[in-house]
XYZ file of C-alpha atoms in Angstrom:
366
model
C 7.635 -115.989 -8.496
C 9.569 -113.526 -10.593
C 8.032 -110.580 -8.744
C 9.138 -112.008 -5.352
C 12.701 -112.458 -6.531
C 12.831 -108.820 -7.856
C 11.564 -107.432 -4.568
C 14.195 -109.384 -2.582
C 16.998 -108.151 -4.808
C 15.840 -104.509 -4.472
C 15.802 -104.793 -0.695
C 19.336 -106.150 -0.665
C 20.567 -103.297 -2.873
C 19.002 -100.633 -0.645
C 20.464 -102.183 2.476
C 23.945 -102.299 0.968
C 23.699 -98.630 -0.074
C 22.714 -97.551 3.402
C 25.632 -99.387 4.952
C 27.997 -97.812 2.466
C 26.837 -94.197 3.052
C 27.150 -94.041 6.905
C 30.895 -94.471 7.181
C 31.221 -92.078 4.193
C 29.855 -89.147 6.215
C 32.529 -89.478 8.836
C 35.235 -89.843 6.280
C 33.919 -86.770 4.371
C 34.047 -84.760 7.556
C 37.626 -85.893 8.131
C 38.499 -84.976 4.556
C 37.076 -81.404 5.002
C 39.011 -80.904 8.199
C 42.214 -81.875 6.431
C 41.696 -79.180 3.756
C 43.924 -76.048 4.051
C 42.370 -73.159 6.094
C 39.604 -75.302 7.539
C 39.513 -75.953 11.282
C 36.882 -77.687 13.328
C 34.348 -75.516 15.155
C 35.112 -75.843 18.848
C 32.404 -76.736 21.248
C 31.730 -73.716 23.536
C 32.979 -74.386 27.044
C 30.935 -73.655 30.142
C 30.694 -69.992 31.302
C 32.948 -70.397 34.304
C 35.698 -72.104 32.348
C 35.493 -69.412 29.561
C 35.925 -66.567 32.025
C 38.894 -68.220 33.595
C 40.518 -68.841 30.248
C 39.997 -65.243 29.070
C 41.397 -63.717 32.244
C 44.401 -65.888 31.938
C 45.241 -64.642 28.475
C 48.048 -62.091 28.180
C 47.118 -58.326 28.235
C 43.566 -59.109 29.249
C 41.942 -57.592 32.385
C 39.000 -58.796 34.397
C 35.534 -57.829 33.257
C 35.007 -55.893 36.527
C 37.284 -53.100 35.232
C 36.001 -51.969 31.822
C 38.387 -50.694 29.271
C 37.505 -47.021 29.978
C 41.120 -46.116 30.667
C 42.173 -47.311 27.269
C 39.260 -45.404 25.639
C 40.047 -42.198 27.526
C 43.587 -42.377 26.268
C 42.421 -42.287 22.689
C 42.470 -38.880 20.948
C 39.231 -36.945 21.387
C 37.821 -39.426 23.948
C 37.168 -38.573 27.589
C 35.839 -40.550 30.482
C 32.094 -40.994 30.522
C 31.851 -41.488 34.238
C 31.407 -39.032 37.098
C 30.367 -35.397 36.866
C 32.832 -34.570 34.098
C 30.369 -35.406 31.401
C 30.865 -33.255 28.362
C 27.650 -31.571 27.122
C 26.363 -32.640 23.768
C 26.384 -28.995 22.647
C 30.182 -29.030 22.902
C 30.543 -31.944 20.495
C 31.301 -31.021 16.886
C 28.131 -30.553 14.837
C 25.887 -30.575 17.912
C 25.748 -26.764 18.526
C 22.425 -25.542 19.818
C 20.973 -29.046 20.418
C 20.384 -30.280 23.909
C 19.079 -33.519 25.314
C 16.248 -31.627 27.050
C 14.094 -31.355 23.968
C 13.451 -33.095 20.700
C 15.697 -32.299 17.771
C 14.628 -29.408 15.554
C 13.152 -30.508 12.275
C 12.835 -27.978 9.476
C 10.399 -28.012 6.647
C 11.886 -28.155 3.166
C 13.338 -24.758 2.300
C 13.139 -23.458 5.926
C 16.215 -22.880 8.079
C 15.763 -23.592 11.783
C 18.143 -21.733 14.099
C 19.371 -22.955 17.434
C 19.058 -20.884 20.643
C 22.592 -19.499 20.305
C 22.506 -18.815 16.586
C 21.837 -15.390 15.059
C 20.301 -14.727 11.697
C 22.437 -12.883 9.192
C 21.002 -11.398 6.007
C 22.159 -12.986 2.802
C 24.673 -11.022 0.768
C 22.861 -8.659 -1.590
C 23.581 -7.641 -5.110
C 25.606 -4.507 -4.269
C 26.650 -2.851 -7.513
C 27.386 0.560 -6.022
C 31.092 0.177 -6.729
C 30.308 -0.343 -10.408
C 27.834 2.535 -10.714
C 29.439 5.206 -8.492
C 32.897 6.678 -8.364
C 34.982 6.416 -5.150
C 34.325 10.102 -4.415
C 30.551 9.598 -4.715
C 30.703 6.522 -2.510
C 32.573 8.450 0.167
C 30.058 11.288 -0.031
C 27.132 8.909 0.478
C 28.843 7.227 3.423
C 29.291 10.483 5.335
C 26.670 10.944 8.090
C 23.877 13.435 7.538
C 23.971 16.676 9.556
C 21.606 17.044 12.515
C 18.164 18.159 11.326
C 17.865 21.345 13.424
C 21.454 22.213 14.268
C 22.851 23.557 11.060
C 24.549 26.947 11.065
C 23.037 28.279 7.864
C 21.506 31.755 8.162
C 17.937 31.890 6.848
C 15.516 34.786 6.428
C 11.773 35.188 6.079
C 9.391 38.145 5.680
C 5.579 38.047 5.685
C 3.359 41.008 4.830
C 0.273 39.628 6.532
C -1.794 42.775 5.958
C -1.341 45.364 3.219
C -4.854 46.662 2.730
C -7.107 49.550 1.879
C -10.042 50.064 4.240
C -13.269 51.593 3.037
C -14.818 52.650 6.360
C -18.526 52.969 7.059
C -17.832 56.105 9.113
C -14.847 58.411 8.954
C -12.059 58.653 6.399
C -10.672 55.650 4.576
C -7.404 54.273 5.882
C -4.415 52.235 4.816
C -3.237 49.530 7.231
C -0.181 47.309 7.355
C 1.138 44.451 9.501
C 4.528 43.044 8.500
C 6.982 40.818 10.364
C 10.042 38.735 9.562
C 13.209 37.211 10.952
C 16.834 36.460 10.159
C 18.777 33.643 11.810
C 18.971 29.913 12.338
C 16.649 27.282 13.713
C 16.919 28.333 17.371
C 18.200 31.903 17.499
C 16.653 34.646 15.367
C 16.472 38.400 15.030
C 12.828 39.408 14.594
C 11.517 42.670 13.146
C 7.880 43.790 13.169
C 6.002 46.866 12.069
C 2.293 47.639 12.355
C 0.141 50.736 11.943
C -2.542 52.646 10.086
C -2.757 55.964 8.263
C -5.815 57.982 7.277
C -6.000 58.776 3.578
C -8.173 61.882 3.945
C -9.333 64.325 6.571
C -6.739 65.076 9.232
C -4.574 62.227 7.973
C -3.785 61.088 11.484
C -2.362 57.682 12.246
C 0.148 55.721 14.246
C 2.827 53.146 13.641
C 5.437 51.130 15.525
C 8.643 49.194 14.865
C 9.973 46.308 16.959
C 13.398 44.684 17.031
C 13.429 41.448 19.012
C 15.680 38.532 19.871
C 13.835 35.237 19.472
C 14.772 31.897 21.004
C 13.081 28.589 20.168
C 11.758 27.200 23.468
C 9.370 24.539 22.130
C 8.347 23.191 18.742
C 6.753 26.094 16.808
C 7.139 28.523 19.737
C 9.579 31.438 20.043
C 10.232 33.497 23.158
C 10.924 37.109 22.171
C 12.495 40.020 23.996
C 13.570 43.395 22.674
C 12.511 46.994 22.093
C 9.605 48.800 20.454
C 9.349 52.368 19.159
C 5.895 53.878 18.611
C 5.152 57.172 16.901
C 2.019 59.179 16.183
C 1.556 60.074 12.541
C -0.195 63.055 11.024
C 0.123 66.790 10.469
C 1.386 68.696 13.473
C 1.925 65.553 15.635
C 5.225 63.993 16.614
C 4.487 62.072 19.808
C 6.676 59.014 20.427
C 7.255 56.360 23.048
C 9.846 53.621 23.588
C 8.964 50.272 25.143
C 10.616 47.114 26.369
C 8.952 44.051 24.843
C 8.446 40.523 26.161
C 6.376 38.167 24.086
C 5.684 34.804 22.508
C 4.896 33.808 18.956
C 3.868 30.404 17.736
C 1.189 27.946 16.700
C -1.266 26.644 19.294
C -3.217 23.370 18.991
C -5.646 23.273 16.058
C -3.256 25.562 14.123
C -4.210 28.840 15.800
C -1.441 31.400 15.334
C -0.911 33.328 18.587
C 1.163 36.431 19.223
C 0.806 37.806 22.782
C 3.118 40.698 23.759
C 3.715 42.755 26.908
C 5.037 46.359 26.664
C 6.656 48.489 29.361
C 7.147 52.116 28.319
C 9.988 54.455 29.259
C 7.548 56.041 31.720
C 6.796 52.702 33.369
C 3.363 52.266 31.774
C 2.363 48.652 31.131
C 0.230 47.601 28.186
C -0.428 44.402 26.223
C -1.512 43.242 22.792
C -2.644 39.876 21.463
C -3.229 38.691 17.905
C -5.003 35.430 17.008
C -5.600 34.111 13.495
C -6.576 30.863 11.840
C -6.322 29.712 8.212
C -9.238 27.601 6.971
C -8.463 25.984 3.611
C -11.608 25.903 1.480
C -9.608 24.597 -1.484
C -5.919 24.276 -2.247
C -5.804 27.957 -3.242
C -8.800 29.546 -1.518
C -8.219 30.340 2.176
C -10.613 31.918 4.681
C -8.875 33.660 7.603
C -10.654 34.906 10.729
C -8.416 37.320 12.676
C -8.691 39.029 16.064
C -6.489 41.716 17.565
C -6.955 43.413 20.937
C -5.012 45.875 23.112
C -5.243 46.838 26.773
C -3.312 49.010 29.233
C -2.913 49.185 32.986
C -2.155 52.935 33.030
C -3.470 55.626 30.704
C -1.205 57.686 28.426
C -3.202 60.618 27.056
C -0.320 61.832 24.933
C -0.405 58.592 22.912
C -4.200 58.325 23.010
C -4.171 55.229 25.228
C -6.620 54.854 28.108
C -6.774 52.526 31.084
C -8.397 49.148 30.534
C -9.352 47.615 27.206
C -8.338 50.026 24.430
C -9.642 48.589 21.171
C -10.535 45.379 19.333
C -10.318 44.596 15.638
C -12.231 41.569 14.366
C -11.889 40.674 10.704
C -12.685 37.991 8.154
C -10.614 37.780 4.965
C -10.867 35.515 1.942
C -7.700 35.209 -0.091
C -6.801 33.446 -3.312
C -3.219 32.203 -3.563
C -2.044 32.791 -7.113
C 1.189 31.402 -5.775
C 2.000 30.663 -2.187
C 3.974 33.905 -2.092
C 1.276 36.126 -3.646
C -2.340 36.149 -2.484
C -4.838 38.999 -3.040
C -7.743 39.073 -0.599
C -11.000 40.815 0.272
C -12.957 40.903 3.504
C -14.672 42.835 6.260
C -13.351 44.285 9.522
C -14.983 45.674 12.630
C -12.896 48.169 14.645
C -14.095 49.462 17.995
C -12.492 51.511 20.780
C -13.490 51.490 24.450
C -13.371 53.630 27.565
C -10.830 56.400 27.876
C -9.301 55.459 24.537
C -12.635 56.138 22.803
C -12.915 59.532 24.537
C -9.387 60.480 23.468
C -10.240 59.526 19.841
C -13.470 61.539 19.846
C -11.558 64.553 21.126
C -9.291 64.282 18.068
C -12.284 63.899 15.741
C -11.710 60.209 14.982
C -14.384 57.506 14.841
C -14.573 54.926 17.604
C -16.770 52.293 15.961
C -16.678 51.423 12.271
C -17.185 48.515 9.910
C -14.847 48.446 6.920
C -14.683 46.689 3.604
C -11.047 45.690 3.040
C -9.073 44.734 -0.047
C -5.393 43.985 0.009
C -2.455 41.781 -0.827
C -0.630 39.170 1.232
C 3.026 38.588 0.346
C 5.930 36.599 1.693
C 9.511 36.053 0.628
């Protein structure tokens, strides 16, 4: 009985509470709306009514005309329509980037350059102003002179052959071959002398002297033109001739030194001479030099002991030791032979026409 009464009372209490709370919600909502700064949330109107209301508001334009005019009037803003589109490369900070390709991504520590950017070296640690005086700085900044166009006068002399010849037949002889030049890199005055003198017997011999103008026509090649005076040496002989000279002197491929010359005498006789030599370095100081010299003539000149055709050849092999580059004693062998009319003229004078010689001499240059 007691339990039934308790249940009935509890049901009545719950029902009264529910009735009390429902009108409280509405009143609470009214109380919140009456608070300062609080306004009810309006129910959104239909789309048609909203568009009409917005277009009716002051300073508002229909949605069919976007606000591009107002945006174009702003500083730094231009119209996005039509063909007047501004390239992205012209925008600040967008240099070198185009919409055609993906943006450049650099690895850490690597600088990626755009197509219109140029690399510039970083500033170095230039301490020249601290270490050099202004005069020294100015001297180093002046351009260097051209390598082969200076006007300094140089000189050079080479005694290629100064030797004593111990001949297998006939008297011993002394022979010399010296040349040199004075001038610049392109224009030079050349001087040459060559000859031989018997040291016993009739003491006959011959010698010549050339003065030439040389012009550089190619690397290591000089064209030479000038005059030559030749004289017979010995007791009771004083024959002489004068020649015009045209020749070349230089270094051929494989380091062969060539010296071909053409002579035209005051009588109109034409002759030629060629000298070829090659230096083979056995060590830094020991040099083996094969050498060939030959002469020929178109006309004979009995007075000077020159016949028509090949006159003579001199083939030698010399081994020199360079104490210094300027001083080199040498020893070797030489084979001298005369031909044709020249040999007959030599036999008439009592000279040998074919001999092998042991040579010893000194090579100098300065």
